[in-house]
Amino acid sequence: MPGPDLSLVQQLASEHQNLVSLLKCPICLDMMINPVRTKCGHSFCHHCMDLWITEKGVRGKVACPFCQSPGITKRGLESDMVLSQIVVQVR
């Protein structure tokens, strides 16, 4: 019985790494935990954004750490359940 095609294994490994890199939080650079989405559409760990707003916020508002879009607030963060499920499956 022949072994697995090495090129297929390498391709799958590469695609997995690409997926993992897309699921990394731009703040902590780890795979996201409890992802939240900003109004500008960028995703981060809930804890990372909470700290970002607390530490860098002026009257509870900050610019998006990714694109600098202004007016990001804790209240405006939306849980991203689909992304959260994807992260669980990829881990």
PDB file of C-alpha atoms in Angstrom:
ATOM      1  CA  MET A   1       0.000   0.000   0.000  1.00  0.00           C
ATOM      2  CA  PRO A   2       1.595   3.296  -1.043  1.00  0.00           C
ATOM      3  CA  GLY A   3       2.229   6.037   1.524  1.00  0.00           C
ATOM      4  CA  PRO A   4       0.613   9.478   1.415  1.00  0.00           C
ATOM      5  CA  ASP A   5       1.612  11.778  -1.407  1.00  0.00           C
ATOM      6  CA  LEU A   6       4.306  14.005   0.102  1.00  0.00           C
ATOM      7  CA  SER A   7       3.320  17.013  -2.025  1.00  0.00           C
ATOM      8  CA  LEU A   8      -0.295  16.733  -0.794  1.00  0.00           C
ATOM      9  CA  VAL A   9       0.872  16.582   2.824  1.00  0.00           C
ATOM     10  CA  GLN A  10       3.082  19.629   2.270  1.00  0.00           C
ATOM     11  CA  GLN A  11       0.219  21.509   0.605  1.00  0.00           C
ATOM     12  CA  LEU A  12      -2.148  20.734   3.496  1.00  0.00           C
ATOM     13  CA  ALA A  13       0.479  21.800   6.028  1.00  0.00           C
ATOM     14  CA  SER A  14       0.991  25.062   4.155  1.00  0.00           C
ATOM     15  CA  GLU A  15      -2.742  25.741   3.979  1.00  0.00           C
ATOM     16  CA  HIS A  16      -3.073  25.011   7.706  1.00  0.00           C
ATOM     17  CA  GLN A  17      -0.297  27.506   8.471  1.00  0.00           C
ATOM     18  CA  ASN A  18      -2.006  30.127   6.308  1.00  0.00           C
ATOM     19  CA  LEU A  19      -5.250  29.571   8.203  1.00  0.00           C
ATOM     20  CA  VAL A  20      -3.489  29.803  11.569  1.00  0.00           C
ATOM     21  CA  SER A  21      -1.863  33.104  10.547  1.00  0.00           C
ATOM     22  CA  LEU A  22      -5.284  34.524   9.593  1.00  0.00           C
ATOM     23  CA  LEU A  23      -6.623  33.593  13.032  1.00  0.00           C
ATOM     24  CA  LYS A  24      -3.895  35.410  14.967  1.00  0.00           C
ATOM     25  CA  CYS A  25      -4.784  38.455  17.028  1.00  0.00           C
ATOM     26  CA  PRO A  26      -2.896  41.516  15.716  1.00  0.00           C
ATOM     27  CA  ILE A  27      -2.283  42.639  19.317  1.00  0.00           C
ATOM     28  CA  CYS A  28      -0.939  39.521  21.093  1.00  0.00           C
ATOM     29  CA  LEU A  29       0.036  37.613  17.912  1.00  0.00           C
ATOM     30  CA  ASP A  30      -1.465  34.362  19.271  1.00  0.00           C
ATOM     31  CA  MET A  31      -4.528  32.589  17.966  1.00  0.00           C
ATOM     32  CA  MET A  32      -7.561  34.582  19.032  1.00  0.00           C
ATOM     33  CA  ILE A  33      -9.454  33.742  22.207  1.00  0.00           C
ATOM     34  CA  ASN A  34     -13.095  34.875  22.343  1.00  0.00           C
ATOM     35  CA  PRO A  35     -12.784  36.914  19.129  1.00  0.00           C
ATOM     36  CA  VAL A  36     -14.553  40.261  18.902  1.00  0.00           C
ATOM     37  CA  ARG A  37     -15.043  42.417  15.820  1.00  0.00           C
ATOM     38  CA  THR A  38     -14.725  46.190  15.692  1.00  0.00           C
ATOM     39  CA  LYS A  39     -17.059  48.438  13.708  1.00  0.00           C
ATOM     40  CA  CYS A  40     -14.359  48.655  11.036  1.00  0.00           C
ATOM     41  CA  GLY A  41     -14.429  44.869  10.673  1.00  0.00           C
ATOM     42  CA  HIS A  42     -11.151  43.850  12.301  1.00  0.00           C
ATOM     43  CA  SER A  43     -11.002  40.982  14.796  1.00  0.00           C
ATOM     44  CA  PHE A  44      -9.035  40.675  18.032  1.00  0.00           C
ATOM     45  CA  CYS A  45      -9.078  38.672  21.269  1.00  0.00           C
ATOM     46  CA  HIS A  46     -11.738  40.066  23.590  1.00  0.00           C
ATOM     47  CA  HIS A  47      -9.208  40.416  26.392  1.00  0.00           C
ATOM     48  CA  CYS A  48      -6.672  42.169  24.146  1.00  0.00           C
ATOM     49  CA  MET A  49      -9.201  44.768  22.970  1.00  0.00           C
ATOM     50  CA  ASP A  50     -10.495  45.271  26.503  1.00  0.00           C
ATOM     51  CA  LEU A  51      -6.954  46.040  27.703  1.00  0.00           C
ATOM     52  CA  TRP A  52      -6.216  48.150  24.605  1.00  0.00           C
ATOM     53  CA  ILE A  53      -9.239  50.357  25.260  1.00  0.00           C
ATOM     54  CA  THR A  54      -8.549  50.564  29.004  1.00  0.00           C
ATOM     55  CA  GLU A  55      -4.871  51.458  28.607  1.00  0.00           C
ATOM     56  CA  LYS A  56      -4.910  53.619  25.485  1.00  0.00           C
ATOM     57  CA  GLY A  57      -8.435  54.978  25.468  1.00  0.00           C
ATOM     58  CA  VAL A  58      -9.441  58.599  25.876  1.00  0.00           C
ATOM     59  CA  ARG A  59     -12.902  58.790  27.412  1.00  0.00           C
ATOM     60  CA  GLY A  60     -13.338  55.102  26.573  1.00  0.00           C
ATOM     61  CA  LYS A  61     -12.552  55.449  22.876  1.00  0.00           C
ATOM     62  CA  VAL A  62      -9.525  54.329  20.878  1.00  0.00           C
ATOM     63  CA  ALA A  63      -8.453  53.999  17.279  1.00  0.00           C
ATOM     64  CA  CYS A  64      -8.487  50.488  15.823  1.00  0.00           C
ATOM     65  CA  PRO A  65      -5.044  48.944  16.435  1.00  0.00           C
ATOM     66  CA  PHE A  66      -5.073  47.591  12.872  1.00  0.00           C
ATOM     67  CA  CYS A  67      -6.338  50.436  10.653  1.00  0.00           C
ATOM     68  CA  GLN A  68      -6.492  53.430  13.039  1.00  0.00           C
ATOM     69  CA  SER A  69     -10.234  53.926  12.450  1.00  0.00           C
ATOM     70  CA  PRO A  70     -11.379  56.179  15.338  1.00  0.00           C
ATOM     71  CA  GLY A  71     -14.141  55.681  17.886  1.00  0.00           C
ATOM     72  CA  ILE A  72     -13.725  52.057  18.940  1.00  0.00           C
ATOM     73  CA  THR A  73     -15.415  51.430  22.330  1.00  0.00           C
ATOM     74  CA  LYS A  74     -15.909  48.375  24.555  1.00  0.00           C
ATOM     75  CA  ARG A  75     -19.629  48.678  24.019  1.00  0.00           C
ATOM     76  CA  GLY A  76     -19.185  48.665  20.242  1.00  0.00           C
ATOM     77  CA  LEU A  77     -17.276  45.376  20.147  1.00  0.00           C
ATOM     78  CA  GLU A  78     -19.270  42.462  18.744  1.00  0.00           C
ATOM     79  CA  SER A  79     -18.609  38.812  19.609  1.00  0.00           C
ATOM     80  CA  ASP A  80     -17.706  36.857  16.503  1.00  0.00           C
ATOM     81  CA  MET A  81     -19.206  33.420  17.099  1.00  0.00           C
ATOM     82  CA  VAL A  82     -18.360  32.044  13.642  1.00  0.00           C
ATOM     83  CA  LEU A  83     -14.715  33.044  13.966  1.00  0.00           C
ATOM     84  CA  SER A  84     -14.680  31.603  17.491  1.00  0.00           C
ATOM     85  CA  GLN A  85     -15.894  28.243  16.173  1.00  0.00           C
ATOM     86  CA  ILE A  86     -13.272  28.276  13.419  1.00  0.00           C
ATOM     87  CA  VAL A  87     -10.517  28.957  15.965  1.00  0.00           C
ATOM     88  CA  VAL A  88     -11.703  26.011  18.088  1.00  0.00           C
ATOM     89  CA  GLN A  89     -11.624  23.689  15.065  1.00  0.00           C
ATOM     90  CA  VAL A  90      -8.164  24.815  13.945  1.00  0.00           C
ATOM     91  CA  ARG A  91      -6.595  24.513  17.417  1.00  0.00           C
TER      92      ARG A  91
END
